[in-house]
């Protein structure tokens, strides 16, 4: 029998305090390829902090974070950066695009920064953007909010990550664009066999996931339906 693939993400016993404020107290989370999880939590509950730890940019006081079977705690900064480039894609709240570049160059640049083979990288970027319905434009400055957010999704996907992270991916969008971007994001695990972790305040976005969790008392629990999520 072949070895089963490692989980895309495995977090075990994560604890972290800022001063005397305990943010995480033995937090656990496992995410397999093809699966989506949303995390709801009030402002300041630690959602973005958790993503920083998964990205290997911030270290917990104790506990382990493994991405694609590799324990981040056992890696130096360079190896963590390579693992991040190889296995993780991240969609930021406000897209974080370079406004003076074209959509295609924004996406291609992400592939080049990750050390991808540069041949065909522009074609790959253009193909992804076409599939996501982003019009061709000289610079992303001229795109609508929803179109920019789809460029940000394309950028996170260009390296075919095992684990896709999104921090309030629809926070800056109107209702129609929010639904479009959410539909697109939550279709990806089945389409690309990646794992998707979305942190959001928006329950209509969160409940598209296979599992909806909330940070309460320093750990993740199934979120109660109803309420505001804030
Ligand atoms: N470097 C830091 N020094 C001190 N406090 C910090 C630092 N970084 C984060 N915090 C605090 O940690 C808590 C968690 O922050 P975090 O950004 O993870 O919250 P969040 O759940 O993402 O909130 P939001 O929904 O508003 O984005 C907040 O109370 C924040 O003020
Ligand atoms: Mg946040």
Tab-separated table of C-alpha atoms and ligand atoms in Angstrom:
chain	number	residue	atom	x	y	z
A	1	UNK	CA	0.000	0.000	0.000
A	2	UNK	CA	1.380	3.440	-0.824
A	3	UNK	CA	1.840	5.828	2.097
A	4	UNK	CA	-1.161	8.141	2.468
A	5	UNK	CA	-0.237	11.766	1.735
A	6	UNK	CA	0.474	13.876	4.833
A	7	UNK	CA	-2.239	16.338	5.890
A	8	UNK	CA	-1.901	19.700	4.159
A	9	UNK	CA	-1.925	21.286	7.618
A	10	UNK	CA	-1.575	19.829	11.111
A	11	UNK	CA	-1.538	22.045	14.202
A	12	UNK	CA	-1.167	20.438	17.580
A	13	UNK	CA	-1.231	21.888	21.091
A	14	UNK	CA	-0.511	25.431	19.954
A	15	UNK	CA	-0.219	27.925	22.810
A	16	UNK	CA	0.573	31.619	22.593
A	17	UNK	CA	0.219	34.566	24.926
A	18	UNK	CA	0.821	38.267	24.356
A	19	UNK	CA	1.767	39.660	27.748
A	20	UNK	CA	-0.744	38.134	30.138
A	21	UNK	CA	-3.369	37.719	27.435
A	22	UNK	CA	-3.707	34.097	26.304
A	23	UNK	CA	-4.596	33.951	22.594
A	24	UNK	CA	-4.152	30.193	22.016
A	25	UNK	CA	-4.316	27.537	24.692
A	26	UNK	CA	-3.570	24.109	23.221
A	27	UNK	CA	-5.189	24.785	19.848
A	28	UNK	CA	-5.454	21.840	17.396
A	29	UNK	CA	-6.415	21.780	13.715
A	30	UNK	CA	-5.930	19.263	10.906
A	31	UNK	CA	-6.792	19.911	7.288
A	32	UNK	CA	-6.605	17.334	4.495
A	33	UNK	CA	-6.225	17.987	0.781
A	34	UNK	CA	-9.607	18.593	-0.814
A	35	UNK	CA	-11.095	19.936	2.415
A	36	UNK	CA	-12.200	23.459	3.377
A	37	UNK	CA	-12.419	24.989	6.846
A	38	UNK	CA	-13.604	28.444	7.880
A	39	UNK	CA	-12.618	30.104	11.125
A	40	UNK	CA	-14.938	32.691	12.624
A	41	UNK	CA	-13.901	34.779	15.567
A	42	UNK	CA	-14.400	38.227	16.982
A	43	UNK	CA	-11.973	40.986	16.090
A	44	UNK	CA	-8.779	40.484	18.054
A	45	UNK	CA	-9.435	36.778	18.739
A	46	UNK	CA	-6.232	35.798	16.935
A	47	UNK	CA	-7.302	34.756	13.435
A	48	UNK	CA	-4.586	36.668	11.582
A	49	UNK	CA	-2.063	35.663	14.244
A	50	UNK	CA	-2.875	32.012	13.563
A	51	UNK	CA	-2.306	32.525	9.823
A	52	UNK	CA	1.073	34.159	10.558
A	53	UNK	CA	2.046	31.034	12.494
A	54	UNK	CA	0.956	28.753	9.637
A	55	UNK	CA	3.038	30.911	7.291
A	56	UNK	CA	5.996	30.435	9.636
A	57	UNK	CA	6.333	34.176	10.180
A	58	UNK	CA	5.550	34.029	13.896
A	59	UNK	CA	6.411	31.381	16.453
A	60	UNK	CA	4.071	30.077	19.147
A	61	UNK	CA	5.193	29.602	22.758
A	62	UNK	CA	4.599	25.853	22.417
A	63	UNK	CA	2.976	23.317	20.121
A	64	UNK	CA	3.660	22.304	16.522
A	65	UNK	CA	2.600	23.442	13.055
A	66	UNK	CA	3.216	21.111	10.109
A	67	UNK	CA	2.613	22.048	6.485
A	68	UNK	CA	2.515	19.239	3.926
A	69	UNK	CA	4.098	16.941	6.511
A	70	UNK	CA	6.970	19.254	7.462
A	71	UNK	CA	7.216	20.563	11.022
A	72	UNK	CA	7.951	24.298	10.759
A	73	UNK	CA	9.678	24.224	14.152
A	74	UNK	CA	12.388	21.970	12.748
A	75	UNK	CA	13.227	24.283	9.848
A	76	UNK	CA	15.459	27.337	9.595
A	77	UNK	CA	14.195	30.594	8.110
A	78	UNK	CA	15.395	29.720	4.581
A	79	UNK	CA	13.782	26.268	4.582
A	80	UNK	CA	10.561	27.745	5.958
A	81	UNK	CA	10.517	30.298	3.135
A	82	UNK	CA	11.070	27.536	0.545
A	83	UNK	CA	8.277	25.404	2.035
A	84	UNK	CA	5.985	28.453	2.032
A	85	UNK	CA	6.798	29.172	-1.616
A	86	UNK	CA	6.314	25.544	-2.641
A	87	UNK	CA	3.251	24.546	-0.650
A	88	UNK	CA	1.291	27.595	0.537
A	89	UNK	CA	-0.761	30.255	-1.245
A	90	UNK	CA	-2.171	33.234	0.610
A	91	UNK	CA	-4.990	35.625	-0.329
A	92	UNK	CA	-4.715	38.844	1.662
A	93	UNK	CA	-7.621	40.980	2.785
A	94	UNK	CA	-6.950	43.867	0.441
A	95	UNK	CA	-5.344	41.888	-2.343
A	96	UNK	CA	-1.908	43.457	-1.780
A	97	UNK	CA	-1.238	43.726	-5.501
A	98	UNK	CA	1.304	45.955	-7.195
A	99	UNK	CA	-1.007	48.598	-8.712
A	100	UNK	CA	1.277	49.748	-11.506
A	101	UNK	CA	1.749	46.229	-12.925
A	102	UNK	CA	-0.734	44.416	-15.156
A	103	UNK	CA	-2.825	41.591	-13.664
A	104	UNK	CA	-0.710	39.090	-15.605
A	105	UNK	CA	2.575	40.501	-14.303
A	106	UNK	CA	1.259	40.490	-10.730
A	107	UNK	CA	0.497	36.782	-11.014
A	108	UNK	CA	3.650	35.887	-12.966
A	109	UNK	CA	5.805	37.748	-10.442
A	110	UNK	CA	4.518	35.537	-7.630
A	111	UNK	CA	5.613	32.464	-9.586
A	112	UNK	CA	9.030	33.940	-10.317
A	113	UNK	CA	9.564	34.958	-6.687
A	114	UNK	CA	8.802	31.383	-5.674
A	115	UNK	CA	11.613	30.254	-7.976
A	116	UNK	CA	9.305	28.621	-10.515
A	117	UNK	CA	10.554	27.748	-13.973
A	118	UNK	CA	10.089	31.041	-15.823
A	119	UNK	CA	9.312	29.495	-19.214
A	120	UNK	CA	5.599	29.689	-19.796
A	121	UNK	CA	4.981	31.543	-16.564
A	122	UNK	CA	3.223	34.420	-18.311
A	123	UNK	CA	1.020	32.018	-20.275
A	124	UNK	CA	0.144	30.193	-17.063
A	125	UNK	CA	-0.730	33.497	-15.372
A	126	UNK	CA	-2.828	34.627	-18.340
A	127	UNK	CA	-4.652	31.276	-18.434
A	128	UNK	CA	-5.524	31.445	-14.724
A	129	UNK	CA	-6.800	35.016	-15.049
A	130	UNK	CA	-8.931	34.057	-18.043
A	131	UNK	CA	-10.471	31.199	-16.072
A	132	UNK	CA	-11.196	33.559	-13.199
A	133	UNK	CA	-12.846	36.041	-15.563
A	134	UNK	CA	-10.393	38.902	-15.037
A	135	UNK	CA	-10.286	41.260	-18.050
A	136	UNK	CA	-6.919	42.121	-19.538
A	137	UNK	CA	-5.724	45.493	-18.298
A	138	UNK	CA	-2.551	47.550	-18.551
A	139	UNK	CA	-2.455	48.039	-14.771
A	140	UNK	CA	-4.504	46.598	-11.893
A	141	UNK	CA	-5.320	50.172	-10.823
A	142	UNK	CA	-8.052	50.237	-13.438
A	143	UNK	CA	-9.765	47.040	-12.208
A	144	UNK	CA	-12.819	46.888	-9.932
A	145	UNK	CA	-12.523	45.627	-6.345
A	146	UNK	CA	-13.908	42.215	-7.268
A	147	UNK	CA	-11.590	41.884	-10.249
A	148	UNK	CA	-8.591	42.773	-8.110
A	149	UNK	CA	-9.596	40.223	-5.529
A	150	UNK	CA	-9.728	37.593	-8.284
A	151	UNK	CA	-6.219	38.621	-9.372
A	152	UNK	CA	-5.177	38.045	-5.742
A	153	UNK	CA	-6.735	34.563	-5.885
A	154	UNK	CA	-4.904	33.832	-9.155
A	155	UNK	CA	-1.651	34.937	-7.569
A	156	UNK	CA	-2.185	32.590	-4.629
A	157	UNK	CA	-2.925	29.709	-7.026
A	158	UNK	CA	-0.144	30.141	-9.570
A	159	UNK	CA	2.260	27.868	-7.698
A	160	UNK	CA	-0.399	25.157	-7.260
A	161	UNK	CA	-0.256	25.205	-3.452
A	162	UNK	CA	-1.251	22.236	-1.275
A	163	UNK	CA	-2.598	24.700	1.273
A	164	UNK	CA	-4.480	27.860	0.412
A	165	UNK	CA	-4.986	30.475	3.150
A	166	UNK	CA	-7.307	33.465	2.950
A	167	UNK	CA	-7.633	36.295	5.460
A	168	UNK	CA	-10.990	38.104	5.051
A	169	UNK	CA	-10.844	37.526	1.278
A	170	UNK	CA	-14.199	39.251	0.743
A	171	UNK	CA	-13.847	41.968	3.374
A	172	UNK	CA	-13.516	44.806	0.866
A	173	UNK	CA	-16.192	43.651	-1.600
A	174	UNK	CA	-19.862	44.395	-2.282
A	175	UNK	CA	-22.390	41.569	-2.020
A	176	UNK	CA	-22.260	40.459	-5.642
A	177	UNK	CA	-18.472	40.324	-5.808
A	178	UNK	CA	-18.336	38.730	-2.374
A	179	UNK	CA	-20.498	35.855	-3.631
A	180	UNK	CA	-18.441	35.471	-6.820
A	181	UNK	CA	-15.122	35.355	-4.975
A	182	UNK	CA	-16.498	33.023	-2.282
A	183	UNK	CA	-17.902	30.632	-4.897
A	184	UNK	CA	-14.590	30.582	-6.660
A	185	UNK	CA	-12.558	29.984	-3.490
A	186	UNK	CA	-14.688	27.179	-2.119
A	187	UNK	CA	-14.719	25.372	-5.489
A	188	UNK	CA	-10.923	25.122	-5.424
A	189	UNK	CA	-10.358	22.218	-2.965
A	190	UNK	CA	-12.366	19.802	-5.124
A	191	UNK	CA	-11.008	21.239	-8.362
A	192	UNK	CA	-7.331	21.318	-7.404
A	193	UNK	CA	-7.121	18.897	-4.495
A	194	UNK	CA	-5.740	21.590	-2.203
A	195	UNK	CA	-6.819	22.392	1.357
A	196	UNK	CA	-8.493	25.755	1.988
A	197	UNK	CA	-8.486	27.687	5.259
A	198	UNK	CA	-10.505	30.908	5.307
A	199	UNK	CA	-10.728	33.298	8.244
A	200	UNK	CA	-13.649	35.677	8.064
A	201	UNK	CA	-16.264	37.648	9.970
A	202	UNK	CA	-18.807	36.936	7.261
A	203	UNK	CA	-21.048	33.981	8.085
A	204	UNK	CA	-22.484	33.768	4.556
A	205	UNK	CA	-18.925	33.152	3.343
A	206	UNK	CA	-17.911	30.905	6.250
A	207	UNK	CA	-20.794	28.462	5.873
A	208	UNK	CA	-19.706	27.438	2.384
A	209	UNK	CA	-16.867	25.454	4.006
A	210	UNK	CA	-16.964	21.741	4.898
A	211	UNK	CA	-16.369	22.713	8.550
A	212	UNK	CA	-16.906	26.002	10.369
A	213	UNK	CA	-14.879	26.587	13.527
A	214	UNK	CA	-14.587	29.475	15.956
A	215	UNK	CA	-11.721	30.582	18.188
A	216	UNK	CA	-13.136	30.495	21.693
A	217	UNK	CA	-11.220	30.205	24.925
A	218	UNK	CA	-7.950	29.846	23.032
A	219	UNK	CA	-8.959	26.818	20.977
A	220	UNK	CA	-11.023	25.943	17.916
A	221	UNK	CA	-14.535	24.587	18.369
A	222	UNK	CA	-17.395	23.976	15.935
A	223	UNK	CA	-19.077	27.362	15.440
A	224	UNK	CA	-22.642	27.771	16.634
A	225	UNK	CA	-25.020	28.495	13.761
A	226	UNK	CA	-26.744	31.880	14.066
A	227	UNK	CA	-25.293	34.803	16.004
A	228	UNK	CA	-23.208	37.439	14.315
A	229	UNK	CA	-19.765	35.855	14.232
A	230	UNK	CA	-18.302	39.086	15.448
B	1	LIG	N1	2.852	42.372	17.790
B	1	LIG	C1	1.836	42.488	18.642
B	1	LIG	N2	2.007	43.062	19.859
B	1	LIG	C2	0.989	43.159	20.720
B	1	LIG	N3	-0.238	42.721	20.461
B	1	LIG	C3	-0.467	42.146	19.269
B	1	LIG	C4	0.551	41.993	18.305
B	1	LIG	N4	0.021	41.385	17.221
B	1	LIG	C5	-1.269	41.153	17.510
B	1	LIG	N5	-1.571	41.624	18.752
B	1	LIG	C6	-2.886	41.508	19.414
B	1	LIG	O1	-3.273	40.148	19.331
B	1	LIG	C7	-4.687	40.050	19.181
B	1	LIG	C8	-4.999	39.189	17.973
B	1	LIG	O2	-4.724	39.901	16.778
B	1	LIG	P1	-5.171	39.349	15.360
B	1	LIG	O3	-4.702	40.326	14.355
B	1	LIG	O4	-4.711	37.951	15.224
B	1	LIG	O5	-6.770	39.381	15.480
B	1	LIG	P2	-7.871	38.982	14.401
B	1	LIG	O6	-8.692	37.877	14.991
B	1	LIG	O7	-7.242	38.739	13.089
B	1	LIG	O8	-8.762	40.310	14.348
B	1	LIG	P3	-9.519	41.003	13.102
B	1	LIG	O9	-10.780	40.204	12.931
B	1	LIG	O10	-9.816	42.369	13.630
B	1	LIG	O11	-8.627	40.995	11.917
B	1	LIG	C9	-5.202	41.487	19.086
B	1	LIG	O12	-5.711	41.837	20.353
B	1	LIG	C10	-3.975	42.285	18.725
B	1	LIG	O13	-4.090	43.601	19.230
B	2	LIG	MG1	-7.255	39.746	11.256
